[in-house]
Amino acid sequence: MSAICSQSAIDAKALRADFPILASQVYGKPLVYFDNAATTQKPQVVIDAISKAYATCNANVHRGVHYLSQQATQAHEEAREVVRDFIHAASSDEIIFTRGTTESINLVAFSFGEAFCQPGDEILISGMEHHSNIVPWQMLCQRKGMTLKVIPFDEKGCLKIDEYAALLGPKVKLVAVTQVSNVLGTINPVAEIIRLAHAQQIPVLVDGAQGAAHLSVDVQALDADFYAFSAHKLYGPTGLGVLYGKRALLEAMPPYQGGGEMIDQVYYSHSTYNQLPYKFEAGTPDFIGTTAFTAALRYVQNIGMDKIARYEDELLKYATEKMQAIEGLHIIGQAEHKSAVISFVIDGIHPYDLGLLLDKLGIAIRTGHHCAQPLLESLGYEVCARASFSFYNTFDEIDTLVAALLRIQKMFK
Ligand code: PMP
């Protein structure tokens, strides 16, 4: 273990000092936080950015001529530019702030659906989607008399690309697929998925909720038409997300919600709409959140997303090897290209019991259906346990988890 640590791209033990919550004790035990796929902890710079924004430049953006409003607007628009740079978009006009991945996908399902979809059309998703990349499309299909089709995956948890290619055709109006599965951990070949769809002029939405937190993202290199992600999974604040969309598509789509900010002129008979990105940002935006997100993105950029991905891969490999050695433990998702997520079950122990007992030992994992009921059902499970890692986790913490699993297993025997 120490050999792995000494070669590591990241000094996790030093970085942990930036995250006050990681020094907590739970039931008298040091907190081991392995629920990072659900949400990540926040470094002090993000916590400070929130309090500094409220203390120094709290005023509504875009509306006031006064000093504070201009300061707030500048910080908010700077955040848009920082996000643009983070995902390497061509223009900050293509960066829309939302409440999160879920709202970003709902926005596309509504507005793209209104502009481009007709009865009889199809939407193609994968068999490993989060509910937020299933239900909005289902609702669109119900509204418009369309069909939702599903790309299958193999026993390792890899999408069957041949079957995907065969599902593409003139009726498919959009492909919506996750970059990284929050259950299986699979890193999907989204560049290839996009290339195949584009060969038939079909746009692709990438759910980057997990991907953006663990991988370097370049929406132009991917040629993604839409890319959705959440700030809270990327060390930023809750209630904030991003929708990236190619300008031509966004221009052709109607607004999602009506209200202040998204309009140009309002009459009782009709309204005209603002330009991008404001057309899709009705109401007061979370300008405190966007300022804090700037701090979060600068923090991870300072470490380097490539280094983060490399270190988390070391953690994943170490944990996989140790957990696989536990008799009766089954890892769900064995793709070669995986992100730092390990879903698992242990014979004879209900995942909820496992989660509760681990919690008493100070270890936070997630148990449940992980908002992916159709995926778990297709694998024959109702629920499972999931440990998910971040760059601030250590090899020692994985040893703690493995020792705890063995102890709990002994109790059940
Ligand atoms: N997609 C995936 C793959 C996710 O993991 C999540 C969050 N668990 C979401 C979408 C939804 O993200 P949010 O709740 O932040 O909108």
Coordinates of C-alpha atoms and ligand atoms in Angstrom, one line a residue:
M1 CA 0.0 0.0 0.0
S2 CA 2.7 2.4 0.9
A3 CA 4.4 1.7 -2.5
I4 CA 1.2 2.7 -4.2
C5 CA 1.0 5.9 -2.1
S6 CA 4.5 6.9 -2.8
Q7 CA 3.9 6.8 -6.6
S8 CA 0.5 8.5 -6.4
A9 CA -0.3 11.5 -8.5
I10 CA -2.0 13.1 -5.5
D11 CA -1.1 13.6 -1.8
A12 CA -4.6 12.9 -0.5
K13 CA -3.6 13.2 3.1
A14 CA -2.5 16.8 2.6
L15 CA -5.6 17.7 0.5
R16 CA -7.9 16.3 3.2
A17 CA -6.9 19.3 5.4
D18 CA -8.8 21.5 2.9
F19 CA -12.1 19.8 3.7
P20 CA -13.2 20.6 7.3
I21 CA -15.9 17.9 7.4
L22 CA -13.3 15.1 6.8
A23 CA -12.0 15.7 10.3
S24 CA -15.3 14.7 11.8
Q25 CA -16.0 11.8 14.1
V26 CA -19.1 9.7 13.7
Y27 CA -20.1 7.7 16.7
G28 CA -16.6 8.3 18.1
K29 CA -14.9 7.0 14.9
P30 CA -13.1 9.0 12.3
L31 CA -15.5 9.7 9.4
V32 CA -14.8 7.6 6.3
Y33 CA -16.8 9.2 3.5
F34 CA -17.5 6.8 0.6
D35 CA -20.7 8.4 -0.7
N36 CA -19.0 10.7 -3.2
A37 CA -21.1 9.6 -6.2
A38 CA -24.2 11.0 -4.3
T39 CA -22.4 14.3 -3.4
T40 CA -18.9 15.4 -2.6
Q41 CA -17.7 17.3 0.4
K42 CA -16.7 21.0 0.1
P43 CA -13.2 22.5 0.5
Q44 CA -12.9 25.5 2.7
V45 CA -12.4 27.8 -0.3
V46 CA -15.9 27.0 -1.5
I47 CA -17.4 27.5 2.0
D48 CA -15.5 30.8 2.2
A49 CA -16.7 31.9 -1.2
I50 CA -20.3 31.5 -0.2
S51 CA -19.9 33.5 2.9
K52 CA -17.7 36.1 1.2
A53 CA -20.3 36.6 -1.6
Y54 CA -23.1 37.2 0.9
A55 CA -20.8 39.5 3.0
T56 CA -19.5 41.6 0.1
C57 CA -21.5 41.5 -3.1
N58 CA -25.0 40.3 -2.5
A59 CA -27.3 42.0 -5.0
N60 CA -29.5 40.8 -7.8
V61 CA -27.6 40.3 -11.1
H62 CA -28.1 41.8 -14.5
R63 CA -30.7 44.3 -13.2
G64 CA -29.1 47.0 -11.2
V65 CA -27.0 49.9 -12.3
H66 CA -25.6 50.2 -8.7
Y67 CA -22.2 49.1 -7.7
L68 CA -23.1 45.9 -5.8
S69 CA -25.3 44.6 -8.6
Q70 CA -22.5 45.2 -11.0
Q71 CA -20.0 43.3 -8.8
A72 CA -22.4 40.4 -8.4
T73 CA -23.1 40.3 -12.1
Q74 CA -19.4 40.3 -12.9
A75 CA -18.8 37.4 -10.5
H76 CA -21.7 35.5 -11.9
E77 CA -20.6 35.9 -15.5
E78 CA -17.0 35.1 -14.6
A79 CA -18.4 31.8 -13.3
R80 CA -19.9 31.1 -16.7
E81 CA -16.5 31.7 -18.3
V82 CA -14.8 29.4 -15.7
V83 CA -17.4 26.6 -16.5
R84 CA -16.8 27.2 -20.3
D85 CA -13.1 26.7 -19.8
F86 CA -13.6 23.7 -17.5
I87 CA -15.5 21.7 -20.2
H88 CA -13.8 23.5 -23.1
A89 CA -17.0 24.9 -24.8
A90 CA -16.6 27.3 -27.7
S91 CA -18.6 30.1 -26.1
S92 CA -20.0 31.0 -22.7
D93 CA -23.3 31.7 -24.5
E94 CA -23.6 27.9 -24.7
I95 CA -23.4 27.6 -20.9
I96 CA -26.8 27.6 -19.2
F97 CA -27.0 27.6 -15.4
T98 CA -29.7 25.3 -14.0
R99 CA -30.6 23.7 -10.7
G100 CA -28.6 20.5 -11.5
T101 CA -28.2 17.7 -14.0
T102 CA -31.9 16.8 -13.5
E103 CA -33.1 20.2 -14.5
S104 CA -30.6 20.4 -17.4
I105 CA -32.0 17.1 -18.9
N106 CA -35.6 18.2 -18.3
L107 CA -34.9 21.4 -20.1
V108 CA -33.7 19.5 -23.2
A109 CA -36.5 17.0 -23.0
F110 CA -39.0 19.8 -23.0
S111 CA -37.5 22.4 -25.3
F112 CA -35.8 20.0 -27.8
G113 CA -39.0 17.9 -27.7
E114 CA -41.1 20.9 -28.6
A115 CA -38.8 22.0 -31.4
F116 CA -37.9 18.7 -33.1
C117 CA -40.1 15.8 -32.0
Q118 CA -43.2 14.3 -33.7
P119 CA -45.5 11.4 -32.9
G120 CA -43.8 8.1 -34.0
D121 CA -40.3 9.4 -33.3
E122 CA -37.9 7.7 -30.9
I123 CA -35.5 8.6 -28.1
L124 CA -32.7 6.3 -27.4
I125 CA -31.2 5.9 -23.9
S126 CA -29.0 3.2 -22.4
G127 CA -29.8 0.5 -20.0
M128 CA -27.6 2.0 -17.3
E129 CA -29.3 5.5 -16.9
H130 CA -30.1 7.3 -13.7
H131 CA -33.8 8.0 -13.3
S132 CA -33.2 11.6 -14.3
N133 CA -32.1 10.5 -17.7
I134 CA -35.1 8.2 -18.1
V135 CA -38.2 9.9 -16.7
P136 CA -37.9 13.2 -18.6
W137 CA -37.7 11.2 -21.9
Q138 CA -40.6 9.0 -20.8
M139 CA -42.7 12.1 -20.1
L140 CA -41.7 13.5 -23.5
C141 CA -42.7 10.2 -25.2
Q142 CA -46.0 10.3 -23.4
R143 CA -46.7 13.9 -24.4
K144 CA -45.8 13.4 -28.0
G145 CA -46.8 9.8 -28.8
M146 CA -43.2 8.7 -29.2
T147 CA -41.2 5.6 -28.2
L148 CA -38.3 5.2 -25.7
K149 CA -35.8 2.6 -26.8
V150 CA -33.0 1.2 -24.6
I151 CA -29.4 0.2 -25.6
P152 CA -28.5 -3.1 -23.8
F153 CA -25.3 -3.8 -22.0
D154 CA -23.3 -7.0 -21.5
E155 CA -22.5 -9.1 -18.3
K156 CA -19.5 -6.9 -17.5
G157 CA -21.5 -3.7 -17.7
C158 CA -20.4 -2.5 -21.1
L159 CA -22.9 -1.1 -23.7
K160 CA -23.4 -3.4 -26.7
I161 CA -22.2 -1.0 -29.4
D162 CA -23.3 -3.2 -32.3
E163 CA -26.8 -3.3 -31.0
Y164 CA -26.7 0.5 -30.4
A165 CA -25.7 1.0 -34.0
A166 CA -28.5 -1.2 -35.1
L167 CA -31.1 0.8 -33.1
L168 CA -30.1 4.1 -34.8
G169 CA -32.3 5.1 -37.7
P170 CA -34.4 7.9 -39.1
K171 CA -37.0 7.7 -36.3
V172 CA -34.4 8.4 -33.6
K173 CA -34.5 12.1 -32.7
L174 CA -32.0 12.1 -29.9
V175 CA -29.6 9.7 -28.0
A176 CA -29.2 10.4 -24.3
V177 CA -26.5 8.5 -22.5
T178 CA -24.5 8.7 -19.3
Q179 CA -20.8 9.2 -19.6
V180 CA -20.2 7.2 -16.3
S181 CA -22.7 4.9 -14.7
N182 CA -23.4 5.9 -11.1
V183 CA -24.0 2.2 -10.3
L184 CA -21.7 0.1 -12.5
G185 CA -19.0 2.7 -12.7
T186 CA -18.6 2.0 -16.4
I187 CA -17.0 4.8 -18.4
N188 CA -19.0 4.6 -21.6
P189 CA -17.3 5.3 -25.0
V190 CA -19.3 8.5 -25.5
A191 CA -17.0 9.8 -28.4
E192 CA -17.8 6.6 -30.3
I193 CA -21.5 6.8 -29.4
I194 CA -21.6 10.4 -30.7
R195 CA -19.7 9.5 -33.9
L196 CA -22.2 6.8 -34.7
A197 CA -25.2 9.0 -34.0
H198 CA -23.8 11.9 -36.0
A199 CA -23.2 9.7 -39.0
Q200 CA -27.1 9.7 -39.1
Q201 CA -27.5 13.4 -38.1
I202 CA -28.8 12.4 -34.7
P203 CA -27.8 14.7 -31.8
V204 CA -26.5 13.3 -28.5
L205 CA -27.1 14.4 -24.9
V206 CA -24.4 13.3 -22.5
D207 CA -25.3 13.0 -18.8
G208 CA -22.1 14.1 -17.2
A209 CA -23.2 14.1 -13.5
Q210 CA -20.6 11.5 -12.7
G211 CA -18.2 12.1 -15.6
A212 CA -17.5 15.7 -15.0
A213 CA -16.4 15.0 -11.4
H214 CA -13.9 12.3 -12.3
L215 CA -12.7 12.9 -15.9
S216 CA -11.3 15.7 -18.0
V217 CA -14.1 16.9 -20.2
D218 CA -13.8 18.5 -23.6
V219 CA -17.3 18.9 -25.1
Q220 CA -15.8 20.1 -28.5
A221 CA -13.5 17.1 -28.8
L222 CA -16.4 14.8 -27.9
D223 CA -18.6 16.7 -30.3
A224 CA -21.4 16.4 -27.7
D225 CA -24.6 18.3 -28.6
F226 CA -25.7 18.6 -25.0
Y227 CA -23.7 18.0 -21.8
A228 CA -25.4 18.1 -18.3
F229 CA -23.8 18.1 -14.9
S230 CA -24.2 19.2 -11.3
A231 CA -22.0 21.5 -9.1
H232 CA -22.6 19.5 -5.9
K233 CA -20.9 16.4 -7.3
L234 CA -17.9 18.6 -8.3
Y235 CA -17.0 20.0 -4.8
G236 CA -19.4 22.9 -5.4
P237 CA -22.7 24.1 -3.9
T238 CA -26.0 22.2 -4.1
G239 CA -28.9 23.5 -6.2
L240 CA -26.7 24.5 -9.1
G241 CA -26.0 22.7 -12.4
V242 CA -25.0 23.3 -16.0
L243 CA -26.4 22.6 -19.4
Y244 CA -24.0 22.9 -22.2
G245 CA -25.6 23.0 -25.6
K246 CA -24.4 23.7 -29.1
R247 CA -25.5 27.2 -30.1
A248 CA -27.4 26.2 -33.3
L249 CA -29.6 23.7 -31.3
L250 CA -30.2 26.1 -28.4
E251 CA -31.1 28.9 -30.8
A252 CA -33.7 26.6 -32.5
M253 CA -35.3 25.5 -29.2
P254 CA -38.1 27.4 -27.4
P255 CA -37.6 28.6 -23.8
Y256 CA -38.2 26.1 -21.0
Q257 CA -39.7 28.4 -18.4
G258 CA -41.1 31.9 -18.6
G259 CA -40.4 34.8 -16.3
G260 CA -37.9 37.6 -15.7
E261 CA -34.5 37.6 -17.3
M262 CA -35.5 35.3 -20.2
I263 CA -37.4 38.0 -22.0
D264 CA -36.6 40.8 -24.4
Q265 CA -40.0 42.6 -24.6
V266 CA -43.3 41.6 -22.9
Y267 CA -46.7 42.6 -24.2
Y268 CA -50.1 41.1 -23.1
S269 CA -50.4 39.6 -26.5
H270 CA -47.0 38.0 -26.7
S271 CA -43.4 38.3 -25.6
T272 CA -40.0 38.2 -27.4
Y273 CA -37.2 36.4 -25.8
N274 CA -33.7 37.2 -24.6
Q275 CA -30.5 36.0 -26.4
L276 CA -28.5 33.0 -25.3
P277 CA -27.9 31.9 -22.6
Y278 CA -30.5 34.0 -20.8
K279 CA -33.4 32.7 -22.9
F280 CA -33.1 29.5 -20.8
E281 CA -32.5 31.2 -17.4
A282 CA -35.9 32.5 -16.1
G283 CA -35.9 34.2 -12.8
T284 CA -33.1 35.2 -10.4
P285 CA -30.2 32.8 -10.8
D286 CA -28.2 31.3 -8.0
F287 CA -25.5 33.9 -8.3
I288 CA -24.1 33.0 -4.9
G289 CA -23.8 29.4 -5.9
T290 CA -22.2 30.2 -9.3
T291 CA -19.5 32.3 -7.4
A292 CA -18.8 29.4 -5.1
F293 CA -18.7 27.0 -8.1
T294 CA -15.9 29.2 -9.5
A295 CA -13.9 28.5 -6.4
A296 CA -14.7 24.7 -6.6
L297 CA -13.6 24.5 -10.3
R298 CA -10.5 26.5 -9.7
Y299 CA -9.7 24.2 -6.8
V300 CA -9.9 21.0 -8.8
Q301 CA -8.2 22.6 -11.8
N302 CA -5.4 23.5 -9.6
I303 CA -5.0 19.8 -8.6
G304 CA -5.5 18.8 -12.2
M305 CA -8.4 16.6 -13.5
D306 CA -6.0 14.2 -15.1
K307 CA -4.2 13.7 -11.8
I308 CA -7.5 13.2 -10.0
A309 CA -8.6 10.6 -12.6
R310 CA -5.2 8.7 -12.2
Y311 CA -5.3 8.7 -8.4
E312 CA -9.0 7.7 -8.2
D313 CA -8.1 4.8 -10.6
E314 CA -5.4 3.6 -8.2
L315 CA -8.0 3.7 -5.4
L316 CA -10.5 1.8 -7.5
K317 CA -8.0 -0.9 -8.4
Y318 CA -6.8 -1.3 -4.8
A319 CA -10.3 -1.4 -3.4
T320 CA -11.5 -3.9 -6.2
E321 CA -8.7 -6.2 -5.4
K322 CA -9.2 -6.1 -1.6
M323 CA -13.0 -6.4 -1.9
Q324 CA -12.9 -9.2 -4.5
A325 CA -10.9 -11.3 -2.0
I326 CA -13.8 -11.3 0.5
E327 CA -15.7 -14.6 0.1
G328 CA -19.3 -14.1 -0.8
L329 CA -18.9 -10.4 -1.9
H330 CA -20.0 -9.7 -5.5
I331 CA -19.0 -6.6 -7.3
I332 CA -21.7 -5.3 -9.7
G333 CA -20.0 -3.8 -12.8
Q334 CA -16.8 -5.2 -14.0
A335 CA -16.1 -3.1 -17.1
E336 CA -12.4 -2.5 -18.0
H337 CA -12.9 1.2 -18.1
K338 CA -14.4 2.1 -14.8
S339 CA -14.7 5.2 -12.6
A340 CA -14.2 5.1 -8.8
V341 CA -17.5 3.4 -8.0
I342 CA -17.9 -0.1 -6.5
S343 CA -21.5 -1.4 -6.2
F344 CA -21.7 -4.7 -4.4
V345 CA -23.7 -7.3 -2.4
I346 CA -22.6 -9.8 0.2
D347 CA -24.3 -13.2 0.4
G348 CA -26.5 -13.4 3.5
I349 CA -26.4 -9.7 4.4
H350 CA -29.1 -7.3 3.3
P351 CA -27.5 -4.1 1.9
Y352 CA -29.5 -2.0 4.3
D353 CA -28.1 -3.9 7.3
L354 CA -24.7 -3.5 5.9
G355 CA -25.1 0.2 5.4
L356 CA -26.4 0.7 9.0
L357 CA -23.6 -1.4 10.6
L358 CA -20.9 0.4 8.5
D359 CA -22.4 3.7 9.6
K360 CA -21.9 2.7 13.3
L361 CA -18.2 2.2 12.4
G362 CA -18.0 5.7 11.0
I363 CA -18.2 4.5 7.3
A364 CA -20.6 6.3 5.0
I365 CA -21.6 4.2 2.0
R366 CA -24.9 4.3 0.0
T367 CA -27.5 1.6 0.0
G368 CA -30.6 1.4 -2.2
H369 CA -31.5 1.4 -5.8
H370 CA -29.3 4.5 -6.5
C371 CA -32.0 6.1 -8.7
A372 CA -31.5 3.3 -11.3
Q373 CA -34.4 0.9 -10.7
P374 CA -34.6 -0.5 -14.2
L375 CA -30.8 -1.2 -14.2
L376 CA -30.8 -3.0 -10.9
E377 CA -34.0 -4.9 -11.9
S378 CA -32.3 -6.1 -15.1
L379 CA -29.5 -7.5 -13.0
G380 CA -31.9 -9.2 -10.6
Y381 CA -31.4 -6.9 -7.6
E382 CA -33.8 -4.6 -5.8
V383 CA -31.0 -2.8 -3.9
C384 CA -27.3 -3.0 -3.4
A385 CA -24.5 -1.3 -1.5
R386 CA -22.1 1.3 -3.1
A387 CA -18.8 2.7 -2.1
S388 CA -17.7 5.6 -4.3
F389 CA -14.3 7.4 -4.0
S390 CA -12.9 10.9 -4.4
F391 CA -9.3 12.2 -4.5
Y392 CA -9.5 12.9 -0.8
N393 CA -10.0 9.3 0.1
T394 CA -7.0 7.2 1.1
F395 CA -5.8 3.6 0.8
D396 CA -6.0 3.4 4.6
E397 CA -9.7 4.2 4.5
I398 CA -10.2 1.4 2.0
D399 CA -8.4 -0.9 4.5
T400 CA -10.8 0.3 7.2
L401 CA -13.8 -0.5 4.9
V402 CA -12.5 -4.0 4.1
A403 CA -11.8 -4.8 7.8
A404 CA -15.3 -3.6 8.7
L405 CA -16.9 -5.7 6.0
L406 CA -15.0 -8.8 7.3
R407 CA -16.1 -8.0 10.8
I408 CA -19.8 -7.6 9.8
Q409 CA -19.6 -10.8 7.8
K410 CA -18.3 -12.6 10.9
M411 CA -21.2 -11.3 13.0
F412 CA -23.7 -12.6 10.4
K413 CA -22.1 -16.1 10.4
Ligands
PMP1 N1 -27.2 11.3 -13.6 C1 -26.3 10.6 -12.9 C2 -25.5 9.6 -13.6 C3 -26.2 10.7 -11.5 O1 -25.3 10.0 -10.8 C4 -27.0 11.7 -10.9 C5 -27.0 12.0 -9.4 N2 -26.9 10.8 -8.6 C6 -27.9 12.5 -11.7 C7 -28.0 12.2 -13.0 C8 -28.8 13.5 -11.1 O2 -28.1 14.6 -10.6 P1 -28.8 15.7 -9.7 O3 -29.6 15.0 -8.6 O4 -27.6 16.5 -9.1 O5 -29.6 16.5 -10.6

